PDB file of C-alpha atoms and ligand atoms in Angstrom:
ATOM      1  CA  UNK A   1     -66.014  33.033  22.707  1.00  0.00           C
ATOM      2  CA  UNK A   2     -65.962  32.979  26.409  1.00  0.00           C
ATOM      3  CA  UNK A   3     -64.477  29.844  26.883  1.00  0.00           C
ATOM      4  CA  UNK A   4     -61.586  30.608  24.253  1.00  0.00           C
ATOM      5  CA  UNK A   5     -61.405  33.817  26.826  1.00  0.00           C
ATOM      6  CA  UNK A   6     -61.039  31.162  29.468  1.00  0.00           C
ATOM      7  CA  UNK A   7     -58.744  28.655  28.125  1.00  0.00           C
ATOM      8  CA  UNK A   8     -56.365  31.691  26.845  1.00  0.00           C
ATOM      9  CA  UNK A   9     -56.286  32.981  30.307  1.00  0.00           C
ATOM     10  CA  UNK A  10     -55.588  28.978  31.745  1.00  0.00           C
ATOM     11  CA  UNK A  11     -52.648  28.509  29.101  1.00  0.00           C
ATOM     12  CA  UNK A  12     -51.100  32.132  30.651  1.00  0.00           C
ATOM     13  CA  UNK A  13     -51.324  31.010  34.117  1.00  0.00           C
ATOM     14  CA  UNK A  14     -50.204  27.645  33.491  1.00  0.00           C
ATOM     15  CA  UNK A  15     -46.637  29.534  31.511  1.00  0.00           C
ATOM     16  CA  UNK A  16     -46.577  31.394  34.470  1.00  0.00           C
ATOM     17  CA  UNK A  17     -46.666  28.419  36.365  1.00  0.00           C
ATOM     18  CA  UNK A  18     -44.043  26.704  34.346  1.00  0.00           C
ATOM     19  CA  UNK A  19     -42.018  29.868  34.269  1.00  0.00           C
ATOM     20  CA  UNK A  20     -41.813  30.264  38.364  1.00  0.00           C
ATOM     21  CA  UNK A  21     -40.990  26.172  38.470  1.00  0.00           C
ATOM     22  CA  UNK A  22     -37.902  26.958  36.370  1.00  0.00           C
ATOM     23  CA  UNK A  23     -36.827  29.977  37.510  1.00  0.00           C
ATOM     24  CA  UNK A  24     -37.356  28.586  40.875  1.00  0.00           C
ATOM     25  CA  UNK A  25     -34.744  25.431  40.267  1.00  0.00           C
ATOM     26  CA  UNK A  26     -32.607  27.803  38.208  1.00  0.00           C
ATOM     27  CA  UNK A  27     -32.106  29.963  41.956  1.00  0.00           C
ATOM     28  CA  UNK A  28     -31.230  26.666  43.223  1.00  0.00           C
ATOM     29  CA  UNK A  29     -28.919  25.895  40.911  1.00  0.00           C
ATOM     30  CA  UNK A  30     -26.999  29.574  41.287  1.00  0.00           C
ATOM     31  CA  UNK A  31     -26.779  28.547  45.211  1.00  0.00           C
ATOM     32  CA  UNK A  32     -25.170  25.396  44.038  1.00  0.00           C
ATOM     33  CA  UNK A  33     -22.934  26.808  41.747  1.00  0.00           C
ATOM     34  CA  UNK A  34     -22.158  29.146  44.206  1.00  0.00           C
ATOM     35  CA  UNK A  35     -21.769  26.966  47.003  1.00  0.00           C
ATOM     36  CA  UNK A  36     -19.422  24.764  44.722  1.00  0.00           C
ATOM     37  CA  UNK A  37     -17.371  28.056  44.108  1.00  0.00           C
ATOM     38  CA  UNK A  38     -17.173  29.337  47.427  1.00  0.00           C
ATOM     39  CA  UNK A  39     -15.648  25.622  48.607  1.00  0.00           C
ATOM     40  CA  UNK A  40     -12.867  25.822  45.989  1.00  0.00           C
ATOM     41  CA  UNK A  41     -12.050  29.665  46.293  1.00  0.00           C
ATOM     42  CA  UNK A  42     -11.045  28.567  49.755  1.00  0.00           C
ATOM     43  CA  UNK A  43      -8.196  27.311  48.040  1.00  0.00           C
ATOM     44  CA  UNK A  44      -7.992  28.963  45.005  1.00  0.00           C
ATOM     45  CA  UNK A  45      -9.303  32.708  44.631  1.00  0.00           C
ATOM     46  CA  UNK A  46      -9.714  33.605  48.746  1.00  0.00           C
ATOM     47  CA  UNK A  47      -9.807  37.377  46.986  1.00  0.00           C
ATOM     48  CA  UNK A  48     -13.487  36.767  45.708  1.00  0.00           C
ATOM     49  CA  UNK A  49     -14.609  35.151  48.726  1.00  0.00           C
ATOM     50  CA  UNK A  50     -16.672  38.089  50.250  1.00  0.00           C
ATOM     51  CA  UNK A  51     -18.349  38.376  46.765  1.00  0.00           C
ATOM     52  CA  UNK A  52     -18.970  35.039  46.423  1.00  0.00           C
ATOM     53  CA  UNK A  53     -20.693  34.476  49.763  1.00  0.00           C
ATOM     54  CA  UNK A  54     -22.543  37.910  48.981  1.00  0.00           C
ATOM     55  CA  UNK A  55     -23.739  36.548  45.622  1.00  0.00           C
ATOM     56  CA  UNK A  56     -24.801  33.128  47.462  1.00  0.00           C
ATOM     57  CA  UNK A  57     -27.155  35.004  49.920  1.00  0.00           C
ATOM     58  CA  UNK A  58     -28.779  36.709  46.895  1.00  0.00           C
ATOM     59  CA  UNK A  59     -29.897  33.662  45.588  1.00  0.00           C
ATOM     60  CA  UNK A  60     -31.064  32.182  48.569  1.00  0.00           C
ATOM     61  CA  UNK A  61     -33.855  35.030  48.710  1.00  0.00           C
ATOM     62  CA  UNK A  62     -34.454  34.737  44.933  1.00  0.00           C
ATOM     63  CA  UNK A  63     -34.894  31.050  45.558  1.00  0.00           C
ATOM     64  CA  UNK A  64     -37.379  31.903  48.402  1.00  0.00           C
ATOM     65  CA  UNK A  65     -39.006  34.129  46.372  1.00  0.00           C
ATOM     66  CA  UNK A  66     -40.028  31.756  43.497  1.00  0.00           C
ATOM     67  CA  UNK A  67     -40.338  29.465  46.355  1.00  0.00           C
ATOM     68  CA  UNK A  68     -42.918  30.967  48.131  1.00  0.00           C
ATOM     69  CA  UNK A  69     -44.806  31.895  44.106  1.00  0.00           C
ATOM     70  CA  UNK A  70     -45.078  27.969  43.944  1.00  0.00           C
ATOM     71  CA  UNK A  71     -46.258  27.569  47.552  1.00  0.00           C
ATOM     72  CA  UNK A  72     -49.395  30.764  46.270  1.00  0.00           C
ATOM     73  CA  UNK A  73     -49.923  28.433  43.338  1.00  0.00           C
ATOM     74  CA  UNK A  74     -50.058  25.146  44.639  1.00  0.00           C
ATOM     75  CA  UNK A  75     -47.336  24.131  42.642  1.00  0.00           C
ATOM     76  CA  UNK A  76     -44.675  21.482  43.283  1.00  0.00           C
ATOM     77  CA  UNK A  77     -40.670  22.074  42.703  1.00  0.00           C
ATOM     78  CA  UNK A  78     -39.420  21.780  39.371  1.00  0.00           C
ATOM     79  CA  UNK A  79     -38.384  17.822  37.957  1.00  0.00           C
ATOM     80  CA  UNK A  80     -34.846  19.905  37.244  1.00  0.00           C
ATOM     81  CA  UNK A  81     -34.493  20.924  40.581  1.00  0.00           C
ATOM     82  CA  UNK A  82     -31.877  18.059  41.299  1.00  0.00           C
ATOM     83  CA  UNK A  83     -30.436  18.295  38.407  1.00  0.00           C
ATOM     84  CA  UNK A  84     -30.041  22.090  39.022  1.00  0.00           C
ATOM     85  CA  UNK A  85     -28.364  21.147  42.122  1.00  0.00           C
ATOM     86  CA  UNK A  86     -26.045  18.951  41.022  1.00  0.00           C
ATOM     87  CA  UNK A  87     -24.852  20.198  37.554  1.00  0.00           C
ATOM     88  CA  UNK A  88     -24.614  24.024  39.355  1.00  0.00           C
ATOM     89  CA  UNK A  89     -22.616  22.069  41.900  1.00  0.00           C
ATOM     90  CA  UNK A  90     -20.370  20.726  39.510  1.00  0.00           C
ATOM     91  CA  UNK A  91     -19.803  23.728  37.570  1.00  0.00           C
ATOM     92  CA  UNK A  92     -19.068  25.749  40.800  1.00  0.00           C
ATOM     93  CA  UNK A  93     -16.127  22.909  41.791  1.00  0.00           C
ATOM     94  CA  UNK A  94     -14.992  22.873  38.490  1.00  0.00           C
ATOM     95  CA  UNK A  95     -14.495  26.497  37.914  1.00  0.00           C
ATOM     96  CA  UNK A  96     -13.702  27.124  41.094  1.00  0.00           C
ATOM     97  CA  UNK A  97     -10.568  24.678  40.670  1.00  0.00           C
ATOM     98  CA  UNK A  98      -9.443  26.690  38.038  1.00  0.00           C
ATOM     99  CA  UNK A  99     -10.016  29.771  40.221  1.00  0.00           C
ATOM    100  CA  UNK A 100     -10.489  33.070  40.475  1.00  0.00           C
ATOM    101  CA  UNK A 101     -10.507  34.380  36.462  1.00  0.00           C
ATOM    102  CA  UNK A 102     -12.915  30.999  35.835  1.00  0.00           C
ATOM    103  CA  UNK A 103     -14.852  32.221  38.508  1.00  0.00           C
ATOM    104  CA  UNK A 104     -15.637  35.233  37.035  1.00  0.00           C
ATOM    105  CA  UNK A 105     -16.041  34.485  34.010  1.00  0.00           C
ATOM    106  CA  UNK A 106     -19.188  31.926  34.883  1.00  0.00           C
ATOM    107  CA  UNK A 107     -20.583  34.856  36.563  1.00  0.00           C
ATOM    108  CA  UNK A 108     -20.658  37.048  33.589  1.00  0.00           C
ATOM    109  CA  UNK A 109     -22.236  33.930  31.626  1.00  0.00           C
ATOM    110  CA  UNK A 110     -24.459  32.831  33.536  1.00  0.00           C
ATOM    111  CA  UNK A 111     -25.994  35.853  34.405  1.00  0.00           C
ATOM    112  CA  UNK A 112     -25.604  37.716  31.237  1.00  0.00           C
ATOM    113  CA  UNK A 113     -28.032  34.623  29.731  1.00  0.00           C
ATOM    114  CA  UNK A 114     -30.405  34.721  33.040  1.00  0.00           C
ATOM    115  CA  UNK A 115     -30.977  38.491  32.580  1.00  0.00           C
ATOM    116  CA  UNK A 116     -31.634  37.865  29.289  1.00  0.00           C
ATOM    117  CA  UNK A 117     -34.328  35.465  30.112  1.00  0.00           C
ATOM    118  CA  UNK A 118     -35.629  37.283  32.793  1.00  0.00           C
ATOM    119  CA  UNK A 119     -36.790  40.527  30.338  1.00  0.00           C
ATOM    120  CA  UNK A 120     -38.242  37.864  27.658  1.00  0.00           C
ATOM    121  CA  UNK A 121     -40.145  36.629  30.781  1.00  0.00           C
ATOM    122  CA  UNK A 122     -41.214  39.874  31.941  1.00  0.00           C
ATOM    123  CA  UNK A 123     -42.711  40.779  28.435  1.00  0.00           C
ATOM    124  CA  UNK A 124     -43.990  37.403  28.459  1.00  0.00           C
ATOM    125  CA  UNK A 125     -46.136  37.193  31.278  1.00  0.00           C
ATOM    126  CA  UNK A 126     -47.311  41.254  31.612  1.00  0.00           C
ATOM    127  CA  UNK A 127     -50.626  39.965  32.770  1.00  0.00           C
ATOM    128  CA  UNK A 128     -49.708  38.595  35.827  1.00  0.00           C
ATOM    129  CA  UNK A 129     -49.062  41.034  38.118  1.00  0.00           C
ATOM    130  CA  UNK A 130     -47.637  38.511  40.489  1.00  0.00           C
ATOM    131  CA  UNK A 131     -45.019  36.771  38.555  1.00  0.00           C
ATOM    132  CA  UNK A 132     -43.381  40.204  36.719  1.00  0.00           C
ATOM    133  CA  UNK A 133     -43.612  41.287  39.931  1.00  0.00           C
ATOM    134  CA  UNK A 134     -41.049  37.887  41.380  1.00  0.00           C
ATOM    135  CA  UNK A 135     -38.993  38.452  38.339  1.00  0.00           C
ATOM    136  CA  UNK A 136     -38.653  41.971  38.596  1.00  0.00           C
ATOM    137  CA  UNK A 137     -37.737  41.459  42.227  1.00  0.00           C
ATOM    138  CA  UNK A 138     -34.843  39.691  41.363  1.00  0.00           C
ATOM    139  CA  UNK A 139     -33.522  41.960  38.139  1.00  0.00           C
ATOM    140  CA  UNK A 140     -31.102  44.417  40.083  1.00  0.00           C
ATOM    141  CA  UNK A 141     -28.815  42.274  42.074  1.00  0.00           C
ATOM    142  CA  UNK A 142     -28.975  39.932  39.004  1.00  0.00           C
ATOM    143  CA  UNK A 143     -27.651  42.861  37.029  1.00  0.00           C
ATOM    144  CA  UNK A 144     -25.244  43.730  39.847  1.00  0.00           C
ATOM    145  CA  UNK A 145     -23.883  39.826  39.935  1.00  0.00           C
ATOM    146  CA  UNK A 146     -23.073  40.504  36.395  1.00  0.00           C
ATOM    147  CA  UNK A 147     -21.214  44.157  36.502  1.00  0.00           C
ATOM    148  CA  UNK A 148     -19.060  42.934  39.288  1.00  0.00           C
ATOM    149  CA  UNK A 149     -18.200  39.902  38.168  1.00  0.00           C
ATOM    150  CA  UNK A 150     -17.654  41.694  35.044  1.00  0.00           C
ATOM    151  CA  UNK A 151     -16.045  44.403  36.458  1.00  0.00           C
ATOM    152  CA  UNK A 152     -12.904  42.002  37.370  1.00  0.00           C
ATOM    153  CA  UNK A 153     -11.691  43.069  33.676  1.00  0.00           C
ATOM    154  CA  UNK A 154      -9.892  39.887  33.141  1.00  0.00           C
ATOM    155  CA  UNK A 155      -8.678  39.832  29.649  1.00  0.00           C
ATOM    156  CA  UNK A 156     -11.019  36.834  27.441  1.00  0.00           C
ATOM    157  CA  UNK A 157      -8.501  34.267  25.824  1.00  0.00           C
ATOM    158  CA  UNK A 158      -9.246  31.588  23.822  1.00  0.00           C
ATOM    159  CA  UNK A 159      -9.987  29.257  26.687  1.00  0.00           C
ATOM    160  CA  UNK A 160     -12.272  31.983  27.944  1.00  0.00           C
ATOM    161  CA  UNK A 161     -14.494  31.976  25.142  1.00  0.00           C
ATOM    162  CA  UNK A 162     -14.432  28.584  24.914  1.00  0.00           C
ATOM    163  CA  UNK A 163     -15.925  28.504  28.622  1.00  0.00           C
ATOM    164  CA  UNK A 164     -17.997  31.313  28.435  1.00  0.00           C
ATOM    165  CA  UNK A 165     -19.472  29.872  25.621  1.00  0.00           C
ATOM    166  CA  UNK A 166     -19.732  26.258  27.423  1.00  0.00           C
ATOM    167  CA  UNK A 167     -21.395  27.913  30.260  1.00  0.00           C
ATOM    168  CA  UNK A 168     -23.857  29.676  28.307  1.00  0.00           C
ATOM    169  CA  UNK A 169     -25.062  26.532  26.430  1.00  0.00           C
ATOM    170  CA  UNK A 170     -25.074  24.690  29.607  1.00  0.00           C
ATOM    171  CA  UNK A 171     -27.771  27.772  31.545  1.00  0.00           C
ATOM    172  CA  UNK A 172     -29.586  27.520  28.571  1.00  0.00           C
ATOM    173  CA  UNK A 173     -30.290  24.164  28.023  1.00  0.00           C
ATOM    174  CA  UNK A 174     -30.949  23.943  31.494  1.00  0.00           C
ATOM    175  CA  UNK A 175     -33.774  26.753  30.844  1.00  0.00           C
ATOM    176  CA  UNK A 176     -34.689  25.278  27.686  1.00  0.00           C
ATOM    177  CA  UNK A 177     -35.482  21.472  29.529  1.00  0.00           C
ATOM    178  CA  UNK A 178     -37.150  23.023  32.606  1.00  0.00           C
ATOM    179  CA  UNK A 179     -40.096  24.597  30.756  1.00  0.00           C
ATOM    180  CA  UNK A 180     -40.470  21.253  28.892  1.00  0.00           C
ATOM    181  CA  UNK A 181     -40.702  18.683  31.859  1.00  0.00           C
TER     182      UNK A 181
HETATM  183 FE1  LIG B   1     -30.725  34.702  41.245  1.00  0.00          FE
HETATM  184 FE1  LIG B   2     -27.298  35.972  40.371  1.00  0.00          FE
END
């Protein structure tokens, strides 16, 4: 009985684990994208620059954040970490070529699927205090990401579902490989 006690309790910390590796990568990869963004916008949206670069510094601290969970754990970095980097890298050029309404649009997507990962995590791991506390940390200026990104009101054509959509798949699958490596 005691040990099931302990085992249950080793699976929970080792999700928790798993959960702060990908969430951790997953900041990294929202710096990329929003490094890759910022680059192109030069060019091609200069009007969301100052919420770009805002957005960037977010994710810097949420990256630190996770960051510094692993470091408490004695965890290493996610394997996706690299691959964060360079398919949120990608992304960000790519939209950002096809500026500003792109732009946005990523935003709403790939926030709109991060927030909803972030309650399902939350729920998920209401035992340790820790972690829910990380991911709760990070909720608001998630949310606000999304609203003002959202708040750009661009109207959603066919090739914006079609990208919103793409997007989507893409944050998830990302998600959906980190807590399996
Ligand atoms: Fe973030
Ligand atoms: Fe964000």
């Amino acid at each position: 009985m005691k040990r099931e006690g302990f085992s249950a309790s080793m699976k929970a910390t080792n999700l928790a684990g798993r959960v702060m590796k990908v969430n951790h990568a997953g900041e990294h990869g929202a710096v990329s994208i929003y490094t890759g963004q910022i680059f192109m916008a030069r060019f091609t949206a200069k009007s969301l620059l100052p919420e770009l670069l805002a957005f960037k510094v977010d994710e810097e601290k949420h990256r630190t954040i996770f960051g510094n969970e692993l470091k408490r754990r004695g965890l290493s970095r996610c394997k996706s970490y690299w691959l964060c980097a360079a398919g949120g890298y990608a992304l960000g050029i790519g939209t950002g070529l096809l500026g500003a309404h792109a732009i946005s649009l990523t935003t709403v997507a790939v926030e709109r699927t991060v927030l909803r990962h972030l309650r399902h995590q939350i729920e998920l791991l209401a035992q340790d205090v820790e972690a829910v506390s990380a991911i709760s940390g990070i909720l608001n200026d998630e949310q606000e990401h999304h609203d003002s990104a959202a708040n750009h009101n661009y109207p959603i054509g066919m090739f914006g579902r079609i990208l919103s959509s793409a997007v989507s798949r893409a944050t998830e699958s990302v998600i959906w490989l980190g807590m399996r490596l």
